PDB file of C-alpha atoms and ligand atoms in Angstrom:
ATOM      1  CA  MET A   1      80.940 142.742 205.164  1.00 41.00           C
ATOM      2  CA  ASN A   2      83.336 144.296 207.693  1.00 45.00           C
ATOM      3  CA  SER A   3      81.883 147.734 209.107  1.00 45.00           C
ATOM      4  CA  GLN A   4      85.513 148.999 209.450  1.00 48.00           C
ATOM      5  CA  ASN A   5      85.859 149.082 205.475  1.00 51.00           C
ATOM      6  CA  VAL A   6      83.217 151.768 205.438  1.00 56.00           C
ATOM      7  CA  GLN A   7      84.223 153.755 208.490  1.00 68.00           C
ATOM      8  CA  GLU A   8      84.745 157.531 207.199  1.00 80.00           C
ATOM      9  CA  PRO A   9      88.505 158.571 208.118  1.00 87.00           C
ATOM     10  CA  GLU A  10      89.460 161.282 210.980  1.00 89.00           C
ATOM     11  CA  TYR A  11      92.104 162.593 208.791  1.00 91.00           C
ATOM     12  CA  SER A  12      92.759 163.111 205.410  1.00 92.00           C
ATOM     13  CA  ILE A  13      96.039 163.631 204.226  1.00 94.00           C
ATOM     14  CA  LYS A  14      97.868 164.121 200.993  1.00 94.00           C
ATOM     15  CA  LEU A  15     101.498 163.232 200.856  1.00 96.00           C
ATOM     16  CA  LEU A  16     104.274 163.830 197.830  1.00 94.00           C
ATOM     17  CA  LEU A  17     107.088 161.778 197.006  1.00 95.00           C
ATOM     18  CA  LEU A  18     110.172 163.281 195.938  1.00 94.00           C
ATOM     19  CA  GLY A  19     113.566 162.316 195.172  1.00 95.00           C
ATOM     20  CA  ASP A  20     115.703 161.244 192.147  1.00 93.00           C
ATOM     21  CA  LEU A  21     115.116 158.843 189.557  1.00 91.00           C
ATOM     22  CA  ALA A  22     115.344 154.924 190.515  1.00 93.00           C
ATOM     23  CA  VAL A  23     115.941 155.900 194.543  1.00 96.00           C
ATOM     24  CA  GLY A  24     112.675 153.457 195.086  1.00 95.00           C
ATOM     25  CA  LYS A  25     109.771 156.106 195.036  1.00 94.00           C
ATOM     26  CA  SER A  26     107.410 154.067 193.360  1.00 93.00           C
ATOM     27  CA  SER A  27     108.351 150.889 194.975  1.00 95.00           C
ATOM     28  CA  LEU A  28     107.765 152.887 198.362  1.00 96.00           C
ATOM     29  CA  ILE A  29     103.804 153.322 197.337  1.00 94.00           C
ATOM     30  CA  TYR A  30     103.841 149.954 195.972  1.00 93.00           C
ATOM     31  CA  ARG A  31     104.646 148.230 199.263  1.00 95.00           C
ATOM     32  CA  PHE A  32     102.505 150.643 201.083  1.00 95.00           C
ATOM     33  CA  ILE A  33      99.577 149.604 198.990  1.00 92.00           C
ATOM     34  CA  TYR A  34      99.891 145.903 197.893  1.00 92.00           C
ATOM     35  CA  ASP A  35     102.649 144.988 200.645  1.00 94.00           C
ATOM     36  CA  LYS A  36     104.557 143.738 197.531  1.00 94.00           C
ATOM     37  CA  PHE A  37     108.001 144.376 195.840  1.00 95.00           C
ATOM     38  CA  ASN A  38     108.408 144.918 191.722  1.00 85.00           C
ATOM     39  CA  PRO A  39     112.056 144.233 191.113  1.00 82.00           C
ATOM     40  CA  ASN A  40     111.574 146.138 187.669  1.00 79.00           C
ATOM     41  CA  GLU A  41     111.159 150.025 187.497  1.00 73.00           C
ATOM     42  CA  ILE A  42     107.676 150.575 188.079  1.00 73.00           C
ATOM     43  CA  SER A  43     105.983 153.086 185.309  1.00 73.00           C
ATOM     44  CA  THR A  44     105.106 156.179 187.318  1.00 66.00           C
ATOM     45  CA  SER A  45     101.978 157.102 184.819  1.00 64.00           C
ATOM     46  CA  GLU A  46     100.534 154.145 185.881  1.00 55.00           C
ATOM     47  CA  LEU A  47     101.193 155.137 189.634  1.00 53.00           C
ATOM     48  CA  ASP A  48     100.189 158.437 190.116  1.00 72.00           C
ATOM     49  CA  LEU A  49      98.171 158.552 192.799  1.00 81.00           C
ATOM     50  CA  LYS A  50      97.292 156.243 195.542  1.00 88.00           C
ATOM     51  CA  THR A  51      95.024 155.950 198.485  1.00 90.00           C
ATOM     52  CA  SER A  52      95.038 153.745 201.468  1.00 91.00           C
ATOM     53  CA  ASP A  53      94.111 153.956 205.175  1.00 92.00           C
ATOM     54  CA  LEU A  54      95.912 153.771 208.204  1.00 91.00           C
ATOM     55  CA  ILE A  55      95.115 153.635 211.903  1.00 92.00           C
ATOM     56  CA  ILE A  56      97.286 156.410 213.923  1.00 90.00           C
ATOM     57  CA  ASP A  57      97.022 156.650 217.615  1.00 87.00           C
ATOM     58  CA  LYS A  58      93.546 154.704 217.326  1.00 88.00           C
ATOM     59  CA  LYS A  59      92.433 157.236 214.731  1.00 88.00           C
ATOM     60  CA  ASN A  60      91.705 156.219 210.964  1.00 92.00           C
ATOM     61  CA  VAL A  61      93.826 158.111 208.722  1.00 94.00           C
ATOM     62  CA  ARG A  62      93.053 158.464 204.853  1.00 95.00           C
ATOM     63  CA  VAL A  63      96.319 158.826 202.936  1.00 96.00           C
ATOM     64  CA  GLN A  64      96.928 159.901 199.687  1.00 94.00           C
ATOM     65  CA  LEU A  65     100.111 159.549 198.251  1.00 95.00           C
ATOM     66  CA  TRP A  66     101.509 161.236 194.893  1.00 92.00           C
ATOM     67  CA  ASP A  67     104.141 159.771 192.749  1.00 91.00           C
ATOM     68  CA  THR A  68     106.852 161.738 190.591  1.00 88.00           C
ATOM     69  CA  VAL A  69     109.195 161.020 188.068  1.00 83.00           C
ATOM     70  CA  GLY A  70     112.078 162.754 189.739  1.00 71.00           C
ATOM     71  CA  GLN A  71     113.260 164.694 186.672  1.00 70.00           C
ATOM     72  CA  GLU A  72     113.918 168.044 185.905  1.00 64.00           C
ATOM     73  CA  LYS A  73     111.768 168.676 183.084  1.00 67.00           C
ATOM     74  CA  TYR A  74     109.196 167.874 185.294  1.00 73.00           C
ATOM     75  CA  LYS A  75     109.759 170.603 187.855  1.00 77.00           C
ATOM     76  CA  SER A  76     106.847 172.798 187.369  1.00 80.00           C
ATOM     77  CA  ILE A  77     104.354 169.749 187.968  1.00 81.00           C
ATOM     78  CA  THR A  78     105.990 168.882 190.618  1.00 84.00           C
ATOM     79  CA  LYS A  79     106.313 172.641 191.880  1.00 84.00           C
ATOM     80  CA  ASN A  80     102.517 172.714 191.685  1.00 85.00           C
ATOM     81  CA  LEU A  81     101.814 169.119 193.440  1.00 87.00           C
ATOM     82  CA  ILE A  82     103.798 170.917 196.548  1.00 89.00           C
ATOM     83  CA  LYS A  83     101.298 173.156 196.990  1.00 88.00           C
ATOM     84  CA  ARG A  84      98.792 170.248 197.207  1.00 89.00           C
ATOM     85  CA  VAL A  85     100.068 168.403 199.985  1.00 92.00           C
ATOM     86  CA  GLN A  86     100.280 168.615 203.611  1.00 93.00           C
ATOM     87  CA  GLY A  87     103.750 166.665 203.998  1.00 94.00           C
ATOM     88  CA  ILE A  88     106.413 165.391 201.617  1.00 95.00           C
ATOM     89  CA  ILE A  89     108.496 162.435 201.598  1.00 97.00           C
ATOM     90  CA  ILE A  90     111.811 162.706 199.805  1.00 97.00           C
ATOM     91  CA  VAL A  91     113.781 159.404 198.977  1.00 98.00           C
ATOM     92  CA  TYR A  92     116.977 158.742 198.548  1.00 98.00           C
ATOM     93  CA  ASP A  93     119.326 155.476 197.674  1.00 98.00           C
ATOM     94  CA  ILE A  94     121.505 154.741 200.374  1.00 98.00           C
ATOM     95  CA  THR A  95     123.616 152.867 197.683  1.00 98.00           C
ATOM     96  CA  ASN A  96     123.909 155.966 195.394  1.00 98.00           C
ATOM     97  CA  LYS A  97     125.945 158.928 196.703  1.00 98.00           C
ATOM     98  CA  ASP A  98     124.175 161.881 194.368  1.00 98.00           C
ATOM     99  CA  SER A  99     120.688 161.076 195.428  1.00 97.00           C
ATOM    100  CA  PHE A 100     121.804 161.599 199.198  1.00 98.00           C
ATOM    101  CA  LYS A 101     123.289 165.069 197.792  1.00 97.00           C
ATOM    102  CA  ASN A 102     120.186 166.075 195.446  1.00 96.00           C
ATOM    103  CA  ILE A 103     117.891 165.753 198.764  1.00 97.00           C
ATOM    104  CA  LYS A 104     119.028 169.398 199.322  1.00 96.00           C
ATOM    105  CA  THR A 105     118.101 170.482 195.656  1.00 93.00           C
ATOM    106  CA  TRP A 106     114.461 168.793 196.396  1.00 93.00           C
ATOM    107  CA  ALA A 107     114.165 170.651 199.823  1.00 93.00           C
ATOM    108  CA  HIS A 108     114.948 173.882 198.203  1.00 92.00           C
ATOM    109  CA  LEU A 109     112.131 173.215 195.469  1.00 89.00           C
ATOM    110  CA  ILE A 110     109.794 173.190 198.593  1.00 90.00           C
ATOM    111  CA  GLU A 111     111.105 175.827 200.191  1.00 89.00           C
ATOM    112  CA  GLU A 112     110.295 178.091 197.372  1.00 86.00           C
ATOM    113  CA  GLU A 113     107.187 177.266 197.784  1.00 77.00           C
ATOM    114  CA  TYR A 114     106.476 177.012 201.616  1.00 74.00           C
ATOM    115  CA  GLY A 115     109.213 178.192 203.433  1.00 73.00           C
ATOM    116  CA  ASN A 116     110.262 175.777 206.079  1.00 73.00           C
ATOM    117  CA  LYS A 117     106.492 175.437 207.258  1.00 81.00           C
ATOM    118  CA  LEU A 118     105.712 171.868 205.301  1.00 90.00           C
ATOM    119  CA  PRO A 119     106.927 169.031 207.744  1.00 93.00           C
ATOM    120  CA  ILE A 120     109.545 166.878 205.388  1.00 95.00           C
ATOM    121  CA  ILE A 121     110.811 163.243 206.184  1.00 97.00           C
ATOM    122  CA  ILE A 122     113.660 161.789 204.453  1.00 98.00           C
ATOM    123  CA  VAL A 123     113.941 158.482 203.612  1.00 98.00           C
ATOM    124  CA  GLY A 124     116.932 156.324 203.107  1.00 98.00           C
ATOM    125  CA  ASN A 125     115.790 153.335 201.032  1.00 98.00           C
ATOM    126  CA  LYS A 126     117.457 150.132 200.060  1.00 98.00           C
ATOM    127  CA  ILE A 127     118.891 149.203 202.783  1.00 98.00           C
ATOM    128  CA  ASP A 128     118.696 145.322 202.010  1.00 98.00           C
ATOM    129  CA  LEU A 129     121.657 146.530 199.739  1.00 98.00           C
ATOM    130  CA  GLU A 130     123.851 147.425 203.180  1.00 98.00           C
ATOM    131  CA  GLU A 131     126.899 145.875 201.751  1.00 98.00           C
ATOM    132  CA  ASN A 132     126.956 148.619 199.050  1.00 98.00           C
ATOM    133  CA  ARG A 133     126.103 151.448 201.515  1.00 98.00           C
ATOM    134  CA  LYS A 134     127.562 154.850 200.437  1.00 98.00           C
ATOM    135  CA  ILE A 135     126.041 157.087 202.713  1.00 98.00           C
ATOM    136  CA  LYS A 136     126.436 156.167 206.563  1.00 98.00           C
ATOM    137  CA  ILE A 137     123.669 156.169 208.750  1.00 98.00           C
ATOM    138  CA  GLU A 138     125.468 158.806 211.091  1.00 98.00           C
ATOM    139  CA  ASP A 139     126.056 161.297 208.284  1.00 98.00           C
ATOM    140  CA  ALA A 140     121.929 161.059 207.182  1.00 98.00           C
ATOM    141  CA  LYS A 141     120.977 161.270 210.789  1.00 98.00           C
ATOM    142  CA  ALA A 142     123.144 164.420 211.206  1.00 98.00           C
ATOM    143  CA  PHE A 143     122.361 165.845 208.354  1.00 97.00           C
ATOM    144  CA  CYS A 144     118.720 165.675 209.008  1.00 97.00           C
ATOM    145  CA  LYS A 145     118.831 166.621 212.467  1.00 96.00           C
ATOM    146  CA  ASN A 146     120.676 169.996 211.425  1.00 95.00           C
ATOM    147  CA  HIS A 147     117.971 170.818 208.807  1.00 93.00           C
ATOM    148  CA  LYS A 148     115.075 169.564 211.265  1.00 92.00           C
ATOM    149  CA  TYR A 149     114.085 166.583 209.155  1.00 94.00           C
ATOM    150  CA  LYS A 150     112.797 163.344 210.230  1.00 96.00           C
ATOM    151  CA  TYR A 151     114.999 160.753 209.205  1.00 98.00           C
ATOM    152  CA  VAL A 152     114.229 156.850 208.517  1.00 98.00           C
ATOM    153  CA  GLU A 153     115.904 153.974 206.504  1.00 98.00           C
ATOM    154  CA  THR A 154     113.664 151.486 204.699  1.00 98.00           C
ATOM    155  CA  SER A 155     113.540 148.541 202.460  1.00 98.00           C
ATOM    156  CA  CYS A 156     110.705 148.209 199.753  1.00 98.00           C
ATOM    157  CA  LYS A 157     112.297 145.199 198.732  1.00 98.00           C
ATOM    158  CA  THR A 158     111.778 143.467 202.399  1.00 98.00           C
ATOM    159  CA  GLY A 159     109.343 145.852 203.500  1.00 98.00           C
ATOM    160  CA  HIS A 160     111.182 147.050 206.327  1.00 98.00           C
ATOM    161  CA  ASN A 161     110.101 150.617 207.900  1.00 98.00           C
ATOM    162  CA  ILE A 162     107.669 151.120 205.144  1.00 97.00           C
ATOM    163  CA  LYS A 163     104.370 151.803 206.947  1.00 95.00           C
ATOM    164  CA  LYS A 164     106.749 153.387 209.911  1.00 95.00           C
ATOM    165  CA  SER A 165     107.639 156.096 207.417  1.00 97.00           C
ATOM    166  CA  ILE A 166     104.244 156.901 206.153  1.00 96.00           C
ATOM    167  CA  ALA A 167     102.699 157.125 209.970  1.00 96.00           C
ATOM    168  CA  LYS A 168     105.591 158.950 211.267  1.00 96.00           C
ATOM    169  CA  ILE A 169     104.717 161.705 208.831  1.00 96.00           C
ATOM    170  CA  CYS A 170     101.128 161.583 209.145  1.00 95.00           C
ATOM    171  CA  LYS A 171     101.707 161.856 212.777  1.00 94.00           C
ATOM    172  CA  ILE A 172     103.664 165.007 212.770  1.00 93.00           C
ATOM    173  CA  ILE A 173     101.170 166.372 210.514  1.00 93.00           C
ATOM    174  CA  ILE A 174      98.355 165.458 212.441  1.00 91.00           C
ATOM    175  CA  ASP A 175     100.144 166.865 215.613  1.00 88.00           C
ATOM    176  CA  SER A 176     100.679 170.178 213.682  1.00 85.00           C
ATOM    177  CA  GLN A 177      97.156 170.085 212.712  1.00 72.00           C
ATOM    178  CA  ASN A 178      98.223 170.841 209.413  1.00 47.00           C
ATOM    179  CA  ILE A 179      95.134 169.327 208.121  1.00 51.00           C
ATOM    180  CA  ARG A 180      93.270 170.693 205.262  1.00 48.00           C
ATOM    181  CA  ASN A 181      89.870 169.212 204.897  1.00 47.00           C
ATOM    182  CA  ASP A 182      89.013 170.212 201.512  1.00 41.00           C
ATOM    183  CA  ILE A 183      90.372 167.080 199.796  1.00 39.00           C
ATOM    184  CA  SER A 184      88.240 165.230 197.813  1.00 36.00           C
ATOM    185  CA  PHE A 185      88.728 161.203 197.455  1.00 33.00           C
ATOM    186  CA  SER A 186      87.589 158.765 195.416  1.00 31.00           C
ATOM    187  CA  LEU A 187      87.661 155.488 196.916  1.00 30.00           C
ATOM    188  CA  SER A 188      86.763 151.727 196.014  1.00 29.00           C
ATOM    189  CA  THR A 189      85.134 149.568 198.940  1.00 28.00           C
ATOM    190  CA  SER A 190      88.881 147.840 199.121  1.00 32.00           C
ATOM    191  CA  ASN A 191      91.427 150.344 201.187  1.00 35.00           C
ATOM    192  CA  ALA A 192      93.509 151.008 197.874  1.00 36.00           C
ATOM    193  CA  SER A 193      92.364 152.846 194.915  1.00 37.00           C
ATOM    194  CA  TYR A 194      93.591 153.672 191.505  1.00 35.00           C
ATOM    195  CA  ILE A 195      93.107 157.004 190.354  1.00 34.00           C
ATOM    196  CA  LYS A 196      94.968 157.863 186.777  1.00 34.00           C
ATOM    197  CA  LYS A 197      95.949 161.195 186.440  1.00 33.00           C
ATOM    198  CA  LYS A 198      95.836 163.099 182.942  1.00 32.00           C
ATOM    199  CA  HIS A 199      99.564 163.787 182.129  1.00 32.00           C
ATOM    200  CA  CYS A 200      99.991 167.292 180.367  1.00 32.00           C
ATOM    201  CA  CYS A 201     103.846 166.949 179.125  1.00 28.00           C
TER     202      CYS A 201
HETATM  203  P1  GDP B   1     111.529 155.356 191.416  1.00 90.86           P
HETATM  204  O1  GDP B   1     112.251 155.974 189.979  1.00 90.86           O
HETATM  205  O2  GDP B   1     112.208 156.300 192.597  1.00 90.86           O
HETATM  206  O3  GDP B   1     110.123 155.547 191.199  1.00 90.86           O
HETATM  207  O4  GDP B   1     112.179 154.030 191.490  1.00 90.86           O
HETATM  208  P2  GDP B   1     111.674 152.623 191.248  1.00 90.86           P
HETATM  209  O5  GDP B   1     110.458 152.343 192.308  1.00 90.86           O
HETATM  210  O6  GDP B   1     110.928 152.514 189.873  1.00 90.86           O
HETATM  211  O7  GDP B   1     113.023 151.615 191.510  1.00 90.86           O
HETATM  212  C1  GDP B   1     113.299 151.927 190.778  1.00 90.86           C
HETATM  213  C2  GDP B   1     114.539 150.147 191.059  1.00 90.86           C
HETATM  214  O8  GDP B   1     115.234 149.878 192.387  1.00 90.86           O
HETATM  215  C3  GDP B   1     113.320 149.112 190.518  1.00 90.86           C
HETATM  216  O9  GDP B   1     114.237 148.491 189.944  1.00 90.86           O
HETATM  217  C4  GDP B   1     113.206 148.929 192.113  1.00 90.86           C
HETATM  218  O10 GDP B   1     113.132 147.358 191.759  1.00 90.86           O
HETATM  219  C5  GDP B   1     114.344 148.856 192.770  1.00 90.86           C
HETATM  220  N1  GDP B   1     114.382 148.884 194.313  1.00 90.86           N
HETATM  221  C6  GDP B   1     113.521 150.162 194.996  1.00 90.86           C
HETATM  222  N2  GDP B   1     113.517 150.154 196.199  1.00 90.86           N
HETATM  223  C7  GDP B   1     114.545 148.904 196.394  1.00 90.86           C
HETATM  224  C8  GDP B   1     114.769 148.199 197.380  1.00 90.86           C
HETATM  225  O11 GDP B   1     114.424 148.677 199.033  1.00 90.86           O
HETATM  226  N3  GDP B   1     115.562 147.665 197.610  1.00 90.86           N
HETATM  227  C9  GDP B   1     116.333 147.046 196.365  1.00 90.86           C
HETATM  228  N4  GDP B   1     117.249 146.138 196.243  1.00 90.86           N
HETATM  229  N5  GDP B   1     115.889 147.445 195.049  1.00 90.86           N
HETATM  230  C10 GDP B   1     114.904 148.245 195.283  1.00 90.86           C
HETATM  231 MG1   MG B   2     109.062 155.785 189.986  1.00 90.86          MG
END
């Protein structure tokens, strides 16, 4: 048995994925956990919470990713989740202008709960569809710079920058020491586990 598999993590970080429907939130988690792409829409009830370990600056970091459905009717659930994480990944689809515009709405929801204290990274997803790009990279970067968000472009299809985007926000959180150690995990011996969340709606 590889003793690295049972090594206790030095940090435990909970992250929440926000963003419009179909931008690729569930796909991003799926790619991060399994390193695979599923071309169909992934049912979010099957993928609410996933855990995996990452090595950042030689430290073992346990990352817990919470998925959301990106719909207005789940706003109160989303607000509750925001209170329980150390960082947020807002995903938009570079081929969908509305999903970029709606970053502001998602960020507003976070600010209502937290002011501007919670680290946020913006992820422009689906860069494998470059020919259909509607948001120029310079515009996205300028917007993020203005709001002091980090920015990464990804493709869940190819896997480009997926680990990097998650490592980037984890590093910001570790560096800001915004770590809460009151998080309990349910982990299998593999590097990923599956926990089905109860739905109440
Ligand atoms: P969610 O509603 O934000 O969770 O979006 P999903 O992860 O369910 O993805 C919505 C659709 O976009 C699915 O058909 C995915 O296969 C597709 N998709 C997700 N990420 C990418 C990507 O990087 N490139 C391409 N071409 N399609 C993607
Ligand atoms: Mg989803």
